[in-house]
Tab-separated table of C-alpha atoms in Angstrom:
chain	number	residue	atom	x	y	z
A	1	MET	CA	0.129	-0.119	-0.365
A	2	ASP	CA	1.082	3.614	-1.352
A	3	TYR	CA	0.235	5.535	1.971
A	4	SER	CA	2.874	8.149	0.179
A	5	THR	CA	-0.165	9.097	-2.342
A	6	LEU	CA	-3.548	7.288	-0.195
A	7	LEU	CA	-2.963	10.179	2.344
A	8	ASP	CA	-2.259	14.142	2.054
A	9	GLU	CA	0.344	15.986	3.141
A	10	ASP	CA	-0.973	16.840	6.376
A	11	VAL	CA	-1.678	13.745	7.316
A	12	LEU	CA	1.775	12.605	6.158
A	13	ALA	CA	3.111	15.319	8.298
A	14	PHE	CA	1.785	14.227	11.229
A	15	ILE	CA	2.806	10.852	10.626
A	16	LYS	CA	6.172	11.767	10.372
A	17	GLU	CA	6.328	13.968	13.688
A	18	THR	CA	4.705	11.182	15.528
A	19	LEU	CA	7.150	8.932	14.166
A	20	SER	CA	9.975	10.879	15.024
A	21	PHE	CA	9.521	10.717	18.900
A	22	TYR	CA	10.280	6.917	18.783
A	23	PRO	CA	14.205	5.947	18.614
A	24	ASP	CA	15.140	2.865	16.649
A	25	ASP	CA	16.478	1.341	19.320
A	26	LEU	CA	13.310	1.551	21.562
A	27	ALA	CA	13.232	-1.988	22.665
A	28	PRO	CA	9.415	-3.527	22.341
A	29	ASP	CA	8.891	-4.500	25.980
A	30	ASP	CA	10.674	-1.735	27.432
A	31	TRP	CA	6.864	-0.159	28.844
A	32	PRO	CA	8.230	2.123	30.957
A	33	THR	CA	10.781	3.665	27.801
A	34	GLN	CA	7.685	2.871	25.757
A	35	ARG	CA	5.167	5.168	28.182
A	36	ALA	CA	7.659	7.727	28.301
A	37	VAL	CA	8.023	8.060	24.593
A	38	TYR	CA	4.611	8.093	23.919
A	39	ASP	CA	3.707	10.297	26.781
A	40	ARG	CA	6.250	13.175	25.362
A	41	MET	CA	5.150	12.545	21.931
A	42	ALA	CA	1.179	13.108	22.974
A	43	ASP	CA	1.909	15.886	24.887
A	44	GLN	CA	3.527	17.712	21.234
A	45	PHE	CA	0.023	17.838	20.093
A	46	ARG	CA	-1.361	18.538	23.516
A	47	ALA	CA	-3.987	21.181	22.356
A	48	ALA	CA	-4.563	24.590	25.602
A	49	ARG	CA	-7.936	23.534	27.264
A	50	PRO	CA	-10.645	25.693	26.498
A	51	LYS	CA	-10.512	28.891	28.963
A	52	GLY	CA	-12.836	28.491	32.030
A	53	LEU	CA	-13.517	25.061	31.865
A	54	PRO	CA	-13.639	23.490	35.273
A	55	VAL	CA	-10.794	20.416	35.384
A	56	CYS	CA	-10.499	18.282	38.598
A	57	ASP	CA	-9.073	14.614	39.268
A	58	ASP	CA	-10.969	12.553	41.839
A	59	THR	CA	-11.779	8.792	42.334
A	60	ILE	CA	-14.860	7.047	41.345
A	61	ALA	CA	-15.418	3.416	42.817
A	62	GLY	CA	-11.826	3.346	43.799
A	63	VAL	CA	-10.921	4.692	40.210
A	64	PRO	CA	-8.828	7.770	39.604
A	65	VAL	CA	-10.804	9.965	37.216
A	66	ARG	CA	-10.594	13.610	36.041
A	67	CYS	CA	-13.255	15.457	35.560
A	68	TYR	CA	-14.275	18.419	32.766
A	69	GLY	CA	-16.468	20.953	33.374
A	70	HIS	CA	-19.773	20.989	35.805
A	71	PRO	CA	-22.044	18.085	37.291
A	72	SER	CA	-24.773	16.895	34.928
A	73	GLU	CA	-27.438	14.749	34.532
A	74	ALA	CA	-26.021	13.079	31.112
A	75	ILE	CA	-21.912	12.218	31.752
A	76	ILE	CA	-20.013	11.016	28.848
A	77	LEU	CA	-17.421	8.397	30.325
A	78	TYR	CA	-14.169	8.639	27.697
A	79	ALA	CA	-11.354	5.626	27.755
A	80	HIS	CA	-7.990	6.463	26.371
A	81	GLY	CA	-6.156	4.356	23.679
A	82	GLY	CA	-2.909	2.803	24.051
A	83	GLY	CA	-2.932	-0.401	23.262
A	84	PHE	CA	-3.708	-1.567	26.992
A	85	VAL	CA	-0.222	-0.954	27.817
A	86	LEU	CA	0.010	3.096	27.263
A	87	GLY	CA	-1.708	6.079	27.968
A	88	GLY	CA	-3.716	7.577	31.008
A	89	LEU	CA	-5.104	10.959	31.617
A	90	GLU	CA	-2.370	13.257	30.437
A	91	SER	CA	-2.215	11.787	26.893
A	92	HIS	CA	-5.882	12.596	26.251
A	93	ASP	CA	-6.774	15.450	28.319
A	94	ASP	CA	-6.881	18.109	25.638
A	95	ILE	CA	-9.353	15.462	23.981
A	96	CYS	CA	-11.565	15.228	27.069
A	97	ALA	CA	-11.905	18.551	27.504
A	98	GLU	CA	-13.066	19.919	24.075
A	99	ILE	CA	-15.355	17.187	24.382
A	100	ALA	CA	-16.973	18.051	27.849
A	101	VAL	CA	-17.064	21.969	25.816
A	102	ALA	CA	-18.579	21.017	22.587
A	103	SER	CA	-21.337	18.504	24.208
A	104	GLY	CA	-22.079	20.905	27.195
A	105	VAL	CA	-22.189	18.193	29.298
A	106	GLN	CA	-19.427	16.663	32.124
A	107	VAL	CA	-16.738	14.406	30.632
A	108	VAL	CA	-15.141	12.056	32.812
A	109	SER	CA	-11.901	10.299	32.189
A	110	ILE	CA	-10.972	6.948	33.571
A	111	ASP	CA	-7.335	6.302	34.354
A	112	TYR	CA	-7.704	2.427	34.392
A	113	ARG	CA	-5.206	-0.012	34.970
A	114	LEU	CA	-2.724	-0.406	32.116
A	115	ALA	CA	-0.833	-4.233	31.527
A	116	PRO	CA	1.445	-5.849	31.998
A	117	GLU	CA	1.230	-4.841	35.848
A	118	HIS	CA	-1.850	-4.967	35.537
A	119	PRO	CA	-3.312	-7.906	33.480
A	120	HIS	CA	-6.716	-8.360	32.019
A	121	PRO	CA	-9.540	-8.175	33.431
A	122	ALA	CA	-8.200	-5.150	35.607
A	123	ASP	CA	-8.948	-2.849	32.770
A	124	PHE	CA	-12.335	-4.005	32.086
A	125	GLU	CA	-13.004	-4.207	35.891
A	126	ASP	CA	-12.369	-0.634	36.450
A	127	MET	CA	-14.484	0.665	33.244
A	128	GLN	CA	-17.399	-1.239	34.407
A	129	ALA	CA	-16.876	-0.301	38.147
A	130	VAL	CA	-16.885	3.436	37.234
A	131	ALA	CA	-20.014	2.962	34.514
A	132	LYS	CA	-22.082	1.209	37.314
A	133	ASP	CA	-21.378	3.962	39.961
A	134	LEU	CA	-22.233	6.765	37.855
A	135	THR	CA	-25.590	5.207	36.627
A	136	GLN	CA	-26.569	5.605	39.877
A	137	GLN	CA	-27.137	9.187	39.605
A	138	HIS	CA	-26.728	9.697	35.935
A	139	SER	CA	-27.388	8.622	32.431
A	140	ILE	CA	-24.154	8.125	30.275
A	141	VAL	CA	-22.290	7.659	27.499
A	142	LEU	CA	-19.363	5.501	26.468
A	143	CYS	CA	-16.925	7.067	24.298
A	144	GLY	CA	-13.095	5.602	23.987
A	145	ASP	CA	-10.496	5.545	21.185
A	146	SER	CA	-8.578	2.254	20.443
A	147	ALA	CA	-8.411	-0.238	23.316
A	148	GLY	CA	-10.326	2.441	25.106
A	149	ALA	CA	-13.123	2.056	22.327
A	150	THR	CA	-12.917	-2.010	23.113
A	151	LEU	CA	-13.531	-1.386	26.953
A	152	CYS	CA	-16.657	0.351	25.714
A	153	ALA	CA	-17.866	-2.300	23.859
A	154	SER	CA	-16.968	-4.475	26.502
A	155	VAL	CA	-18.909	-3.151	29.068
A	156	ALA	CA	-21.639	-2.523	26.806
A	157	GLY	CA	-21.940	-6.742	25.373
A	158	VAL	CA	-22.201	-7.569	29.120
A	159	TRP	CA	-24.223	-4.846	31.021
A	160	ASN	CA	-27.641	-3.483	30.305
A	161	SER	CA	-28.799	-0.269	32.133
A	162	PRO	CA	-31.440	1.735	30.951
A	163	ARG	CA	-29.122	4.718	32.056
A	164	LEU	CA	-26.759	4.018	29.167
A	165	LEU	CA	-28.000	6.035	26.282
A	166	GLY	CA	-24.981	5.108	23.894
A	167	GLN	CA	-21.418	4.426	22.673
A	168	VAL	CA	-18.950	6.390	20.437
A	169	LEU	CA	-16.341	4.007	19.501
A	170	ILE	CA	-13.428	5.656	17.443
A	171	TYR	CA	-10.813	2.807	15.595
A	172	PRO	CA	-11.958	0.230	17.596
A	173	TYR	CA	-10.763	-2.939	18.224
A	174	LEU	CA	-13.764	-5.324	18.358
A	175	GLY	CA	-12.282	-8.904	18.143
A	176	TYR	CA	-12.518	-10.047	14.859
A	177	PRO	CA	-10.299	-12.801	13.230
A	178	MET	CA	-7.032	-10.530	12.641
A	179	ASN	CA	-7.060	-11.818	8.802
A	180	GLY	CA	-8.477	-11.014	5.553
A	181	GLY	CA	-9.315	-7.832	4.513
A	182	SER	CA	-8.193	-4.643	6.089
A	183	PHE	CA	-6.221	-6.461	8.053
A	184	ASP	CA	-4.225	-7.887	5.179
A	185	ALA	CA	-4.173	-4.598	3.301
A	186	HIS	CA	-3.102	-2.364	5.856
A	187	ALA	CA	-1.487	-4.754	8.027
A	188	ASN	CA	1.892	-2.079	7.499
A	189	ALA	CA	-0.163	0.489	7.828
A	190	PRO	CA	1.093	3.739	9.499
A	191	LEU	CA	1.127	4.444	13.304
A	192	LEU	CA	-0.228	0.863	13.962
A	193	SER	CA	0.598	-2.297	11.959
A	194	LEU	CA	-0.304	-6.096	12.550
A	195	ASN	CA	2.403	-6.966	14.126
A	196	ASP	CA	1.337	-4.128	16.882
A	197	LEU	CA	-2.200	-5.362	17.318
A	198	ILE	CA	-0.898	-8.574	17.802
A	199	GLY	CA	1.658	-7.395	20.166
A	200	PHE	CA	-0.696	-5.252	22.611
A	201	ALA	CA	-2.584	-8.418	22.941
A	202	ASP	CA	-0.012	-10.733	24.310
A	203	VAL	CA	0.985	-8.001	26.831
A	204	ARG	CA	-2.527	-7.570	28.114
A	205	GLY	CA	-2.960	-10.674	29.565
A	206	VAL	CA	-6.002	-12.128	28.500
A	207	LYS	CA	-6.352	-15.650	29.661
A	208	GLN	CA	-9.602	-17.048	28.447
A	209	GLU	CA	-11.460	-14.953	25.474
A	210	THR	CA	-14.883	-13.592	26.666
A	211	ALA	CA	-17.009	-10.885	26.402
A	212	ARG	CA	-15.337	-8.921	28.913
A	213	ALA	CA	-11.922	-8.807	26.815
A	214	ILE	CA	-13.577	-9.514	23.053
A	215	PRO	CA	-16.589	-7.083	22.453
A	216	CYS	CA	-18.134	-9.313	19.307
A	217	LEU	CA	-18.507	-11.594	21.910
A	218	GLY	CA	-20.829	-10.277	24.008
A	219	ASN	CA	-24.750	-9.899	23.326
A	220	LEU	CA	-24.931	-7.450	20.860
A	221	ALA	CA	-29.205	-7.413	20.861
A	222	GLN	CA	-28.871	-5.694	24.160
A	223	LEU	CA	-26.440	-2.913	22.968
A	224	PRO	CA	-27.038	1.166	23.106
A	225	PRO	CA	-27.687	3.095	20.178
A	226	THR	CA	-23.843	2.818	18.851
A	227	PHE	CA	-21.647	4.756	16.265
A	228	LEU	CA	-18.489	3.413	14.928
A	229	PHE	CA	-15.831	5.499	13.127
A	230	PRO	CA	-12.769	3.495	12.188
A	231	ALA	CA	-10.082	4.732	9.949
A	232	GLU	CA	-9.760	3.969	6.396
A	233	CYS	CA	-5.889	3.523	6.500
A	234	ASP	CA	-6.252	0.842	9.630
A	235	PRO	CA	-5.445	-2.606	9.923
A	236	LEU	CA	-8.824	-2.497	12.072
A	237	HIS	CA	-11.353	-0.841	9.862
A	238	ASP	CA	-12.880	-4.140	8.866
A	239	ASP	CA	-13.509	-5.217	12.101
A	240	ALA	CA	-16.005	-2.223	12.663
A	241	PHE	CA	-17.796	-3.290	9.935
A	242	HIS	CA	-18.131	-6.942	11.134
A	243	TYR	CA	-19.479	-5.990	14.222
A	244	HIS	CA	-21.856	-3.654	12.538
A	245	ARG	CA	-23.369	-6.287	10.686
A	246	GLU	CA	-23.704	-8.465	13.417
A	247	ALA	CA	-24.838	-6.048	15.587
A	248	LYS	CA	-27.512	-5.241	13.065
A	249	SER	CA	-28.598	-8.172	12.619
A	250	ALA	CA	-29.268	-9.357	16.422
A	251	GLY	CA	-31.314	-5.908	16.055
A	252	ALA	CA	-29.044	-3.292	17.732
A	253	ASP	CA	-29.193	0.297	16.338
A	254	MET	CA	-25.881	0.884	15.004
A	255	GLN	CA	-24.869	3.456	12.737
A	256	ILE	CA	-20.932	3.379	11.114
A	257	LYS	CA	-18.654	5.997	8.760
A	258	THR	CA	-15.269	6.018	7.572
A	259	HIS	CA	-13.064	8.506	8.337
A	260	SER	CA	-10.818	8.233	4.369
A	261	GLY	CA	-7.541	9.274	4.662
A	262	LEU	CA	-7.034	8.806	8.023
A	263	VAL	CA	-4.629	6.617	10.019
A	264	HIS	CA	-4.948	4.831	13.582
A	265	GLY	CA	-4.459	7.683	16.334
A	266	TRP	CA	-5.829	10.493	13.889
A	267	LEU	CA	-7.068	12.075	16.860
A	268	ARG	CA	-4.505	13.774	17.620
A	269	ALA	CA	-4.000	15.506	14.149
A	270	ARG	CA	-7.370	17.254	14.585
A	271	HIS	CA	-5.886	20.378	15.105
A	272	ARG	CA	-3.531	19.897	12.118
A	273	SER	CA	-5.294	18.470	9.247
A	274	GLY	CA	-8.681	19.049	7.428
A	275	ARG	CA	-9.994	15.234	7.311
A	276	ALA	CA	-8.703	14.911	11.181
A	277	ALA	CA	-10.755	18.275	12.407
A	278	ALA	CA	-13.926	17.405	10.175
A	279	ALA	CA	-13.480	13.471	11.799
A	280	PHE	CA	-13.950	15.180	14.687
A	281	ASP	CA	-16.567	17.309	14.423
A	282	ASP	CA	-18.710	14.391	13.390
A	283	ILE	CA	-17.903	12.502	16.656
A	284	LEU	CA	-18.547	16.008	18.792
A	285	LYS	CA	-21.887	16.214	16.792
A	286	THR	CA	-22.709	12.687	17.517
A	287	LEU	CA	-22.116	12.863	21.291
A	288	LYS	CA	-23.578	16.010	21.453
A	289	SER	CA	-27.012	14.235	19.864
A	290	LEU	CA	-26.745	11.436	22.552
A	291	VAL	CA	-26.516	13.602	25.535
A	292	GLY	CA	-29.692	15.501	24.168
């Protein structure tokens, strides 16, 4: 796949700048260094928080969280990406702040435990605990990117609540076999390759494939209104379409839109790429429609 012609100059520049943070001799299993590099990279693209937005750190159900905006009846619970081993409250701070302002409701960003120190199901348990706690007093929308989207979909597939208004899944991993289609066509895509996916899955430490780890094994018929936003140049692209097809067949309310000319991790390019900015606007409008 010739990404130099498939992607525009802004996206190619974003990819080049992202990769510039990763030294050639970085060991794939040196997670402290991997996290430090990832955090420095995320900070490079970090935008200033909108002025006047109240932000505070807290704990919910014993899990660290960061809250953006004033308390509201409906809340967006956001789970960050990073392959279940990278990222945290800082790496997605600006994204959550912008979502809070655009949606007009509070955003709660969850700092779930990371592998390999805390193998699955620690990540799922944290996500579910916070979601259940919030729904004691609020309606919620689940939203996440990459691994965070996986956690959202896993929770929605095993837990049904009338206070779960919907889920918004940004370039998610949903658990279908990693072969054929985009898994082959985009196996060497920029910023996320098929080998990367396999590596992250190994480190996550799933000992038994259940719906708590693999969203496509969940009860798809019970899913709340779901919006899928895969990236075109991403091995995970077709994973979202398999989920969409099976969930619709089960009777779920599902919508999907491919963001063309974009790669996995494009959220950080939303202020540097017209394509990414338009895609982020799609997501913001969708979230606002769900929280009413």
